[in-house]
PDB file of N, CA, C and O in Angstrom:
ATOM      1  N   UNK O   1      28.519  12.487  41.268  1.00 49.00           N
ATOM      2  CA  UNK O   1      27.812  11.230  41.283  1.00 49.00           C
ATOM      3  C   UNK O   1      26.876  11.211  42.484  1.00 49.00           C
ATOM      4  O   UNK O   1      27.191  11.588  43.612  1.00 49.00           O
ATOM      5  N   UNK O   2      25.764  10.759  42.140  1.00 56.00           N
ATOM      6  CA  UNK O   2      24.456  10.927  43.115  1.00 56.00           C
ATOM      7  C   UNK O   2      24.282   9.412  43.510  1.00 56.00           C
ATOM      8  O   UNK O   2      24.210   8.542  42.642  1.00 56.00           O
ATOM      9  N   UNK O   3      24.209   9.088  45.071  1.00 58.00           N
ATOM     10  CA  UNK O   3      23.895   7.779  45.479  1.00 58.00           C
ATOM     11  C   UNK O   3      22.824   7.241  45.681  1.00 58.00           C
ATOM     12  O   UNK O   3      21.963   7.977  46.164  1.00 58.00           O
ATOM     13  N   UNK O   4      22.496   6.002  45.448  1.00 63.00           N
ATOM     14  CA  UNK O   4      20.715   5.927  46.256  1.00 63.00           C
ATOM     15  C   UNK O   4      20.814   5.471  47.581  1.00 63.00           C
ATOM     16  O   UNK O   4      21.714   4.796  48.081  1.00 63.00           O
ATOM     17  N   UNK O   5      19.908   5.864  48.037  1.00 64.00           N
ATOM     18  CA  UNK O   5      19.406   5.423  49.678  1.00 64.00           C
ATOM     19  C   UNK O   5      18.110   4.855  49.926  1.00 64.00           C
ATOM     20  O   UNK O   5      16.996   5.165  49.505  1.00 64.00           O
ATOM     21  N   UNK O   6      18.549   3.857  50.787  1.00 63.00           N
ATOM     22  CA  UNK O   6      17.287   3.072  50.833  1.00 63.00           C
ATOM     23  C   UNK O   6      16.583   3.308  52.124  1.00 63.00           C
ATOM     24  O   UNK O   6      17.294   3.786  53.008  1.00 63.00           O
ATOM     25  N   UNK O   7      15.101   3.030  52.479  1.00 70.00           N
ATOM     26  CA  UNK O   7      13.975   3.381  52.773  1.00 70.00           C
ATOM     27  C   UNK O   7      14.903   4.070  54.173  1.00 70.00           C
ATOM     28  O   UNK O   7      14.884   5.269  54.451  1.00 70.00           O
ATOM     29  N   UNK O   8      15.160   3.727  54.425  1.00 66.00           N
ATOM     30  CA  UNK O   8      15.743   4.756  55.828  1.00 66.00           C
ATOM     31  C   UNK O   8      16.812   5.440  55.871  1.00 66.00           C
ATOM     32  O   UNK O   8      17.574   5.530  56.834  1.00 66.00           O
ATOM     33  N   UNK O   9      16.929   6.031  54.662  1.00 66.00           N
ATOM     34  CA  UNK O   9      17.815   7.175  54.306  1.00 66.00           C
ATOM     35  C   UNK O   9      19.071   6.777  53.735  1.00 66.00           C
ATOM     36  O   UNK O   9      19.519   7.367  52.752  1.00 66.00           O
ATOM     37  N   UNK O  10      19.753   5.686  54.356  1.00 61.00           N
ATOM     38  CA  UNK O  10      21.122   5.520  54.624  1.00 61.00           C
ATOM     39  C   UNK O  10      21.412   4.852  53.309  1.00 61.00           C
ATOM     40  O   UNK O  10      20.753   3.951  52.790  1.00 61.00           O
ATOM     41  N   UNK O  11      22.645   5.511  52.788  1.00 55.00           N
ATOM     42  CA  UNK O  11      23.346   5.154  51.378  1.00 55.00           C
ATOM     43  C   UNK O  11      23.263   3.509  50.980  1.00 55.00           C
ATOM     44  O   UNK O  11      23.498   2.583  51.757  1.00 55.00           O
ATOM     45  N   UNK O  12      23.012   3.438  50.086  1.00 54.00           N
ATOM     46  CA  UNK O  12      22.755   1.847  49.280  1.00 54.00           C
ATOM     47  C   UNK O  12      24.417   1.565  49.249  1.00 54.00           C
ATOM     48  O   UNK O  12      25.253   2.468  49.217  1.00 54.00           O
ATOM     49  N   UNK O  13      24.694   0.250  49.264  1.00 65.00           N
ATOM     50  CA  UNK O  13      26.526  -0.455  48.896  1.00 65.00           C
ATOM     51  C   UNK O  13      26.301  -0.325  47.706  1.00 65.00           C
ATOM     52  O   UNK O  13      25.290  -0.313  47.005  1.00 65.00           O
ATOM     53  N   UNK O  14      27.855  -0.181  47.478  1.00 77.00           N
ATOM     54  CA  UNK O  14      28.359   0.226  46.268  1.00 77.00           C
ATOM     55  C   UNK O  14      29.073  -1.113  45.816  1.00 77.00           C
ATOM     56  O   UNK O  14      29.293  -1.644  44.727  1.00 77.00           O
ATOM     57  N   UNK O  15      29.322  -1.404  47.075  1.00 91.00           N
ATOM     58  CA  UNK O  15      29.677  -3.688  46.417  1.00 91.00           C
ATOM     59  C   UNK O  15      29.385  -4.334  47.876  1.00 91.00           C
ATOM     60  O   UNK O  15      28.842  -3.954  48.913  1.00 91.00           O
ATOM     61  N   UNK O  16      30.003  -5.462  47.432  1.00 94.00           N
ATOM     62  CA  UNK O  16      29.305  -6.138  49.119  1.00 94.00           C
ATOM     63  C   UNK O  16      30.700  -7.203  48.714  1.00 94.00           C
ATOM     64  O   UNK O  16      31.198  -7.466  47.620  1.00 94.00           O
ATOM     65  N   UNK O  17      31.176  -7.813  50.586  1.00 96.00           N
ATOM     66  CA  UNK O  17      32.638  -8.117  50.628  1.00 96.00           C
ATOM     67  C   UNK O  17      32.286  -9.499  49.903  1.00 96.00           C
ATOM     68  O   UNK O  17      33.181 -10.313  50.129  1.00 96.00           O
ATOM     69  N   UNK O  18      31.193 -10.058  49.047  1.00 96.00           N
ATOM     70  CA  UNK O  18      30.945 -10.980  48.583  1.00 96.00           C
ATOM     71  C   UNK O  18      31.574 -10.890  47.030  1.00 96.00           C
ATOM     72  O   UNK O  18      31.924 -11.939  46.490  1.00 96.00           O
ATOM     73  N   UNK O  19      31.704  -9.654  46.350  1.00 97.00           N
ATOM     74  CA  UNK O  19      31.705  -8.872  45.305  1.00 97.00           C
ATOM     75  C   UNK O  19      33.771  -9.187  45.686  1.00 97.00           C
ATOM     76  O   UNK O  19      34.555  -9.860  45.017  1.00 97.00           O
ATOM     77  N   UNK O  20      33.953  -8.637  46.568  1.00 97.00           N
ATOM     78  CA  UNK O  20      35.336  -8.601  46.680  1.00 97.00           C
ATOM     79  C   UNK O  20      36.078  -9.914  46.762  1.00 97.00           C
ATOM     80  O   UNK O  20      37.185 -10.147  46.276  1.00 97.00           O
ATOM     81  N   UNK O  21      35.421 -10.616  47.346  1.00 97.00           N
ATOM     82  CA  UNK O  21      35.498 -11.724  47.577  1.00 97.00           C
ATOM     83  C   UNK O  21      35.776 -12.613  46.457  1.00 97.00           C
ATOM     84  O   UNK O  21      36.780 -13.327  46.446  1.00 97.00           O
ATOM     85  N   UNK O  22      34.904 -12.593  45.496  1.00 97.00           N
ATOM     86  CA  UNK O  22      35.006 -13.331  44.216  1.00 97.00           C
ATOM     87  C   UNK O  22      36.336 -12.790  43.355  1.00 97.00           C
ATOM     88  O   UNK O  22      37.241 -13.523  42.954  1.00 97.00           O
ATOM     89  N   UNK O  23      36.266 -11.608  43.198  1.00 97.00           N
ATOM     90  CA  UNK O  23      37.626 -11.200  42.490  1.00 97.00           C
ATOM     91  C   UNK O  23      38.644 -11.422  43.057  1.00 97.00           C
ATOM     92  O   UNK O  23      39.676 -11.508  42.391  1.00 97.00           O
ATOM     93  N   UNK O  24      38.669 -11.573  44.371  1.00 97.00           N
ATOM     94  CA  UNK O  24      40.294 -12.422  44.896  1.00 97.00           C
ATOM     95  C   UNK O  24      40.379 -13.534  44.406  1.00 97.00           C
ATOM     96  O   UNK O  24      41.421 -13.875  43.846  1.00 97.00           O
ATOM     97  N   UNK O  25      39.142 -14.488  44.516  1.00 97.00           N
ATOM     98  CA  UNK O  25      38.959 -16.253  43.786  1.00 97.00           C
ATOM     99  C   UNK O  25      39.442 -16.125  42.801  1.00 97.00           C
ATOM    100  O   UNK O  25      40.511 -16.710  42.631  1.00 97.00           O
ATOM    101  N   UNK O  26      38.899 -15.333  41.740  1.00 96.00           N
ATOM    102  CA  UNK O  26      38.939 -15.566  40.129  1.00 96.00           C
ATOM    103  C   UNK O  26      39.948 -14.924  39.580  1.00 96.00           C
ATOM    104  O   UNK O  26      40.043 -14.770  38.363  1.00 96.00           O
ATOM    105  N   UNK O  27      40.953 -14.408  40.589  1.00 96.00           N
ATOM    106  CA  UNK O  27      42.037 -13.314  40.350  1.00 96.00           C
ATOM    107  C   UNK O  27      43.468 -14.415  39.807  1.00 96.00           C
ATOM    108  O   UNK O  27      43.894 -15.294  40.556  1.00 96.00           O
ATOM    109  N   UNK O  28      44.130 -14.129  38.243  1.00 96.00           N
ATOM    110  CA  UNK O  28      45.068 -14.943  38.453  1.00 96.00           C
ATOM    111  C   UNK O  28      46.603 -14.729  38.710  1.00 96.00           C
ATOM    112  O   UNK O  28      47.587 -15.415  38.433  1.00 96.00           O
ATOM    113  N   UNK O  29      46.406 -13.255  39.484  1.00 96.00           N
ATOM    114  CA  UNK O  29      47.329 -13.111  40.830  1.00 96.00           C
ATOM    115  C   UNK O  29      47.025 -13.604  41.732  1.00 96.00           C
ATOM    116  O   UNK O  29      45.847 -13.883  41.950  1.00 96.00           O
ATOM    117  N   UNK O  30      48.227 -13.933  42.745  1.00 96.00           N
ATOM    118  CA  UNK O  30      48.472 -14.817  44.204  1.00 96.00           C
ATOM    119  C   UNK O  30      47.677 -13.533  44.899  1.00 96.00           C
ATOM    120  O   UNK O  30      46.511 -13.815  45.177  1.00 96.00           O
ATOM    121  N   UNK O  31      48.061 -12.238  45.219  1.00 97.00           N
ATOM    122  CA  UNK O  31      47.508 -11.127  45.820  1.00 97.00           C
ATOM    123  C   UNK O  31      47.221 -10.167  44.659  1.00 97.00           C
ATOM    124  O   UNK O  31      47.296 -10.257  43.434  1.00 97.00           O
ATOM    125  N   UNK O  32      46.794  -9.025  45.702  1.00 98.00           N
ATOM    126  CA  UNK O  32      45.813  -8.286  45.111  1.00 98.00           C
ATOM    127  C   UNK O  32      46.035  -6.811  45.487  1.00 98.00           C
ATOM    128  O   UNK O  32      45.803  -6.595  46.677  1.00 98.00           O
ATOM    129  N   UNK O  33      46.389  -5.843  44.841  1.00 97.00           N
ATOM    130  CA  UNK O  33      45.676  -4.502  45.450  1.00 97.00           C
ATOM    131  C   UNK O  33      43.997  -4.329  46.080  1.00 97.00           C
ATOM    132  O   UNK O  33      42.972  -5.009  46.031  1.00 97.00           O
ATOM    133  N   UNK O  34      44.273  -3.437  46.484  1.00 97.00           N
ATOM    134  CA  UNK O  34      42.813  -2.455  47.208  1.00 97.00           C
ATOM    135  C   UNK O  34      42.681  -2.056  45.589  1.00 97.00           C
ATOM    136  O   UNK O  34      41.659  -2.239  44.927  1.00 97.00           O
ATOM    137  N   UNK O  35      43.816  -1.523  45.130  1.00 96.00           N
ATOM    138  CA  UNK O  35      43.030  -0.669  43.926  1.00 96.00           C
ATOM    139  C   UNK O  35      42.488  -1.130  42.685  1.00 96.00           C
ATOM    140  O   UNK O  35      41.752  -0.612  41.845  1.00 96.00           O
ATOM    141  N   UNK O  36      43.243  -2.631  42.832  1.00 97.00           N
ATOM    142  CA  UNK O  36      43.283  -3.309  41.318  1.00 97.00           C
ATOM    143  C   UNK O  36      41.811  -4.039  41.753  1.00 97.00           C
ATOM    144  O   UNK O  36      40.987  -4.026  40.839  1.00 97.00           O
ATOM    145  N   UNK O  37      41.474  -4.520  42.711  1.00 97.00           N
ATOM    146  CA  UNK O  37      40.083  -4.672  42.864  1.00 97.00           C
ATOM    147  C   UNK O  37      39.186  -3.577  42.772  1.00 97.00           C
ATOM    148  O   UNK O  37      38.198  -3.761  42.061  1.00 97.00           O
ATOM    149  N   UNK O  38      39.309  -2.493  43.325  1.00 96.00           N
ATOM    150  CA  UNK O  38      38.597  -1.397  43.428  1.00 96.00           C
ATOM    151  C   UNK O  38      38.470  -1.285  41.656  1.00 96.00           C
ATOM    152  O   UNK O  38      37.350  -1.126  41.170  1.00 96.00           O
ATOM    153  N   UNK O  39      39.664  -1.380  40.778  1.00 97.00           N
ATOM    154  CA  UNK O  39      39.305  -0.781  39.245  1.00 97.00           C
ATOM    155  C   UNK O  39      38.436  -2.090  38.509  1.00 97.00           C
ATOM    156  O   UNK O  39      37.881  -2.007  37.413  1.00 97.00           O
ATOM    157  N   UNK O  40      38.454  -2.970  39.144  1.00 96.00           N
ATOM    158  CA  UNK O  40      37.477  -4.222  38.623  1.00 96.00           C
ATOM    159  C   UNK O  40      36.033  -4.260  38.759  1.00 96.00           C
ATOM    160  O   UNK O  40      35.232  -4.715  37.942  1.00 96.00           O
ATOM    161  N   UNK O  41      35.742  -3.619  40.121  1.00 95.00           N
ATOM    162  CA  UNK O  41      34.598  -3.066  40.466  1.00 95.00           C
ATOM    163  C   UNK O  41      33.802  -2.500  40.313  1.00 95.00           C
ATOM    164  O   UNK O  41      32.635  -2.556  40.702  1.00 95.00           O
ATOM    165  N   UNK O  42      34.769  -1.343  39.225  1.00 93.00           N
ATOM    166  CA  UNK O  42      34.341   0.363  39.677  1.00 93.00           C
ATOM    167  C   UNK O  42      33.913   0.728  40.627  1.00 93.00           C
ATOM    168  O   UNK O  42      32.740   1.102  40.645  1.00 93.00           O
ATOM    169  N   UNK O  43      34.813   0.765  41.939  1.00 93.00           N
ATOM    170  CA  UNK O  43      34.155   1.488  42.709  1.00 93.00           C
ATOM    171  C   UNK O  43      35.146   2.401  43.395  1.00 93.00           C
ATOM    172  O   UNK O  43      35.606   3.116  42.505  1.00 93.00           O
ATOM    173  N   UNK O  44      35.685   2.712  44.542  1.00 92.00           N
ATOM    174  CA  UNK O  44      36.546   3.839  45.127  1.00 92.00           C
ATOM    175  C   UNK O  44      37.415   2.480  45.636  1.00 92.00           C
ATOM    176  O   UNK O  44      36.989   1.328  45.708  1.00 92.00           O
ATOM    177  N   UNK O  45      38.878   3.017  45.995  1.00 94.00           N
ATOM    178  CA  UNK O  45      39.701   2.311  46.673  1.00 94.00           C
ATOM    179  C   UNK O  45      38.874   2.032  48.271  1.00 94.00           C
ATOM    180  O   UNK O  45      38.792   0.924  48.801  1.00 94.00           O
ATOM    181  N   UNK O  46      38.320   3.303  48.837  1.00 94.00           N
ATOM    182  CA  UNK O  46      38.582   3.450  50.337  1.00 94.00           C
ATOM    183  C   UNK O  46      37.137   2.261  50.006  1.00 94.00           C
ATOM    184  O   UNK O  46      37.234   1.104  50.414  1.00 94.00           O
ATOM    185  N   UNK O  47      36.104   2.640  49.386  1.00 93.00           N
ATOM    186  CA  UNK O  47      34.722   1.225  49.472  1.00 93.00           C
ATOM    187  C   UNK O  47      35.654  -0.021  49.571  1.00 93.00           C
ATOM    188  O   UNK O  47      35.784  -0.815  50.502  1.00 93.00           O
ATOM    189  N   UNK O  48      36.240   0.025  48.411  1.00 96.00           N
ATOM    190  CA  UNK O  48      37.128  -2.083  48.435  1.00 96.00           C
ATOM    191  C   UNK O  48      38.353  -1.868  50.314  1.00 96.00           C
ATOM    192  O   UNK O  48      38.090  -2.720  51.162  1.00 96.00           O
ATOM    193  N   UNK O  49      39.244  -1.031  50.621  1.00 96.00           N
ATOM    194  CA  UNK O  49      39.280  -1.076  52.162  1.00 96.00           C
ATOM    195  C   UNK O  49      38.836  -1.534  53.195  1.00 96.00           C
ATOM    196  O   UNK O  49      39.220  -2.362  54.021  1.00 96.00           O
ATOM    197  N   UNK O  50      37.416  -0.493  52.976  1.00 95.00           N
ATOM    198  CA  UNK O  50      36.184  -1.065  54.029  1.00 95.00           C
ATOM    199  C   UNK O  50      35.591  -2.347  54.451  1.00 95.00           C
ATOM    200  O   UNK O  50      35.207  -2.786  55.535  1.00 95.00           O
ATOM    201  N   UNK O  51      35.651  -2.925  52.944  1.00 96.00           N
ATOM    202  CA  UNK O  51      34.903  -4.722  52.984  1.00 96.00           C
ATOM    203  C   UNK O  51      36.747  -5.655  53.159  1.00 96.00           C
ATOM    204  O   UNK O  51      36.710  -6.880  53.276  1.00 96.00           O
ATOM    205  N   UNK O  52      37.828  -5.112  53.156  1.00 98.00           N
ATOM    206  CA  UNK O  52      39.122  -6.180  53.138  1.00 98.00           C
ATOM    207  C   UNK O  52      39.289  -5.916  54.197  1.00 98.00           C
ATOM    208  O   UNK O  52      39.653  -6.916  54.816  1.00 98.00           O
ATOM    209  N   UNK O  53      39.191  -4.661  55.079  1.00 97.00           N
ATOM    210  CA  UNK O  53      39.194  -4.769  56.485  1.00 97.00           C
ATOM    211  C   UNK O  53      38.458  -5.438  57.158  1.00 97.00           C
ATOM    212  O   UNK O  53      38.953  -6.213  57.976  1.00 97.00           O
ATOM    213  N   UNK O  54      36.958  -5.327  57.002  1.00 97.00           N
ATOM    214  CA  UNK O  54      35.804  -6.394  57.103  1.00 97.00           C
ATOM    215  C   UNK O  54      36.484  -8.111  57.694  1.00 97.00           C
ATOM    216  O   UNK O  54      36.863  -8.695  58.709  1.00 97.00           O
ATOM    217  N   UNK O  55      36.245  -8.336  55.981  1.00 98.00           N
ATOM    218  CA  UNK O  55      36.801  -9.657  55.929  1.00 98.00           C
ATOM    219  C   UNK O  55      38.174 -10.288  56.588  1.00 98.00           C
ATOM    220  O   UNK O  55      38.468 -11.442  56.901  1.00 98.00           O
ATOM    221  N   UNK O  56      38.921  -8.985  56.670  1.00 98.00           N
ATOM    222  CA  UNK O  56      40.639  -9.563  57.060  1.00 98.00           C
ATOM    223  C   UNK O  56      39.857  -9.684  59.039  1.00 98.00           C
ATOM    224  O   UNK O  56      39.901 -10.687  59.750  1.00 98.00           O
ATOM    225  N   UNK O  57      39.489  -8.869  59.259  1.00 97.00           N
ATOM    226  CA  UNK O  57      38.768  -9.031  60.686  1.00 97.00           C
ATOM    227  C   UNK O  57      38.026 -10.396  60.915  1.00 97.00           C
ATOM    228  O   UNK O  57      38.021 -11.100  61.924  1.00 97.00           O
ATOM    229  N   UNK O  58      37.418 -10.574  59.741  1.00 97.00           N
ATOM    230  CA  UNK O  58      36.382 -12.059  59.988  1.00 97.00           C
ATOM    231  C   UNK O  58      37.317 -13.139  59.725  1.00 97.00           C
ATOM    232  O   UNK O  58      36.810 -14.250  59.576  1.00 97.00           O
ATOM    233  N   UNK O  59      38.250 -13.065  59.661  1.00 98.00           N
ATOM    234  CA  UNK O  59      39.555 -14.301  59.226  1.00 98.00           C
ATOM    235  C   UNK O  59      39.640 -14.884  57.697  1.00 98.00           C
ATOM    236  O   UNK O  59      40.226 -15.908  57.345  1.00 98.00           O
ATOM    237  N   UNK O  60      38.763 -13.792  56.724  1.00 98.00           N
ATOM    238  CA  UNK O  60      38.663 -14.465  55.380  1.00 98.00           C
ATOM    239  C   UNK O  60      39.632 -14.110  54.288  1.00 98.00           C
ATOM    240  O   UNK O  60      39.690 -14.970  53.409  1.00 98.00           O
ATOM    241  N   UNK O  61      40.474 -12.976  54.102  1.00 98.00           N
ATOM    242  CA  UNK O  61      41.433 -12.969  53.685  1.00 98.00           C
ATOM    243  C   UNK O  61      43.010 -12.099  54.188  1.00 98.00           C
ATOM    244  O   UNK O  61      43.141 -10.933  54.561  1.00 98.00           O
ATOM    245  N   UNK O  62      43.894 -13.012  54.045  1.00 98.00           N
ATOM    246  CA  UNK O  62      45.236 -12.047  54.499  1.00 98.00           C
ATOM    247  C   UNK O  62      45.296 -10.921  54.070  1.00 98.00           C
ATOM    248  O   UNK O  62      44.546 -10.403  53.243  1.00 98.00           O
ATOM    249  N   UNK O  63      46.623 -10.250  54.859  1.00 97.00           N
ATOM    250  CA  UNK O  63      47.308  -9.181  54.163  1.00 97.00           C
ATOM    251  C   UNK O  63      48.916  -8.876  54.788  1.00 97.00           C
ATOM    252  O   UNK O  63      49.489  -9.485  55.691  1.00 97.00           O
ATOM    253  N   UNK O  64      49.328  -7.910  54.106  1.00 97.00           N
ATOM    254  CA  UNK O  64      50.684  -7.789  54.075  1.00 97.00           C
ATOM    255  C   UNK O  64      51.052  -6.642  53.253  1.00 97.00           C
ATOM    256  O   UNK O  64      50.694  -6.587  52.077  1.00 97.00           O
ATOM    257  N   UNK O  65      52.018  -5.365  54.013  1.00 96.00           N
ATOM    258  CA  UNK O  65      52.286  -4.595  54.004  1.00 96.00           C
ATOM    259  C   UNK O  65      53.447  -4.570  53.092  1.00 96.00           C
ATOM    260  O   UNK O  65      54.222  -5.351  53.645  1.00 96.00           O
ATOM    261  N   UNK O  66      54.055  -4.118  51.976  1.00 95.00           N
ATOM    262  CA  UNK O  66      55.106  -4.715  50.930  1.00 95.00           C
ATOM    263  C   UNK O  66      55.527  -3.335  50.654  1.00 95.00           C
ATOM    264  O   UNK O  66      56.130  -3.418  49.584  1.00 95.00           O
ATOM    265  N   UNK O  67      55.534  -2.202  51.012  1.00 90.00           N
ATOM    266  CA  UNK O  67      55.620  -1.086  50.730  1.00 90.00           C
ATOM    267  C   UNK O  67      55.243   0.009  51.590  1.00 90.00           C
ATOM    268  O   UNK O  67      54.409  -0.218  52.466  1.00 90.00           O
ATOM    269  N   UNK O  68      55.827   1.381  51.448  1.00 91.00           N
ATOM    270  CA  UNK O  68      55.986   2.406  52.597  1.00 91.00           C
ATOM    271  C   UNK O  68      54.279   2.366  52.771  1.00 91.00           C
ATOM    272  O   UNK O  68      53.900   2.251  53.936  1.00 91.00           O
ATOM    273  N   UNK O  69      53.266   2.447  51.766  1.00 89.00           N
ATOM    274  CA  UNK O  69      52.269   2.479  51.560  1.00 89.00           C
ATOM    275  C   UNK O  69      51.356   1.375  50.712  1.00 89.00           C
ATOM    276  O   UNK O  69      50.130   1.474  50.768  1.00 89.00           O
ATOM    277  N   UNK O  70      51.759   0.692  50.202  1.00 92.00           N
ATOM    278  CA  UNK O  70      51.610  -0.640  49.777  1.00 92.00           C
ATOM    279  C   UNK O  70      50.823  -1.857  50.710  1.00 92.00           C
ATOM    280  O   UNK O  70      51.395  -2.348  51.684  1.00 92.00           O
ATOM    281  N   UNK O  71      49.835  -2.161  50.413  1.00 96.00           N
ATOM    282  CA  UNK O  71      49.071  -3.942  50.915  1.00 96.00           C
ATOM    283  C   UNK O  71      48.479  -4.577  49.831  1.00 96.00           C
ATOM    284  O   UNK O  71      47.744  -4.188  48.924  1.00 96.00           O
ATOM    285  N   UNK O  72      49.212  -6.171  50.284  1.00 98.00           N
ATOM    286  CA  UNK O  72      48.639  -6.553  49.372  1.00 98.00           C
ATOM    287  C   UNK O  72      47.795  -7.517  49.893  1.00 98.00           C
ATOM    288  O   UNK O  72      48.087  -7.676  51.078  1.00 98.00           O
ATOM    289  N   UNK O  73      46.487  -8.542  49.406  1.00 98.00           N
ATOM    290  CA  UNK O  73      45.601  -9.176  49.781  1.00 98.00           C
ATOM    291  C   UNK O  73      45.469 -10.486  49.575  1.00 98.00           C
ATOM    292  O   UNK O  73      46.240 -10.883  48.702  1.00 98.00           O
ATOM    293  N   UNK O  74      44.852 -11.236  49.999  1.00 98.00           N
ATOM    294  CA  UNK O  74      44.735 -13.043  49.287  1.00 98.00           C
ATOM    295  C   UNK O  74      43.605 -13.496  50.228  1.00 98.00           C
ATOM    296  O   UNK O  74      43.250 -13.023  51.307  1.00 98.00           O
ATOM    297  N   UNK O  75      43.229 -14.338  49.660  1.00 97.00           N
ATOM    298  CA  UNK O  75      42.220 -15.063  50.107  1.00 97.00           C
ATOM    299  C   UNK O  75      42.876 -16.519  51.424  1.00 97.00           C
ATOM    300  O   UNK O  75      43.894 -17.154  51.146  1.00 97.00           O
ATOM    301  N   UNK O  76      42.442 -16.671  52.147  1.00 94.00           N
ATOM    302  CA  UNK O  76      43.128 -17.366  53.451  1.00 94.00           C
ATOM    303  C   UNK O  76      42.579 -18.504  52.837  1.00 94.00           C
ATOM    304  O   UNK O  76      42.721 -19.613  53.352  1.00 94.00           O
TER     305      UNK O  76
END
């Protein structure tokens, strides 16, 4: 898969935490995987990561560790 890049080289988003954002809203689970958003998306787990780390940093949605490897997400 070939990406586009815009005028100054650097890779175009593949979603924006606005994109993620809405599928937590409209989600009619309480939480959320990285992945089960990521497969709503189509996009990679580690892209949906990037913007829930984002946001969990900007105070916009929780999280919680439920498993050796397991998080799950919600909207604050």
């Amino acid at each position: 898969m070939t990406r586009d890049r815009d005028e100054k080289g650097k890779f175009t988003e593949l979603t924006t935490s606005e994109a993620v954002l809405k599928i937590l809203e409209t989600s009619e689970d309480p939480v959320m995987t990285a992945t089960e958003i990521a497969d709503k998306l189509d996009v990679s787990r580690d892209t949906v990561g990037r913007k829930l780390a984002q946001l969990a940093e900007d105070d916009e949605v929780g999280r919680k560790k439920v498993g050796a490897r397991s998080v799950v997400w919600w909207i604050k």
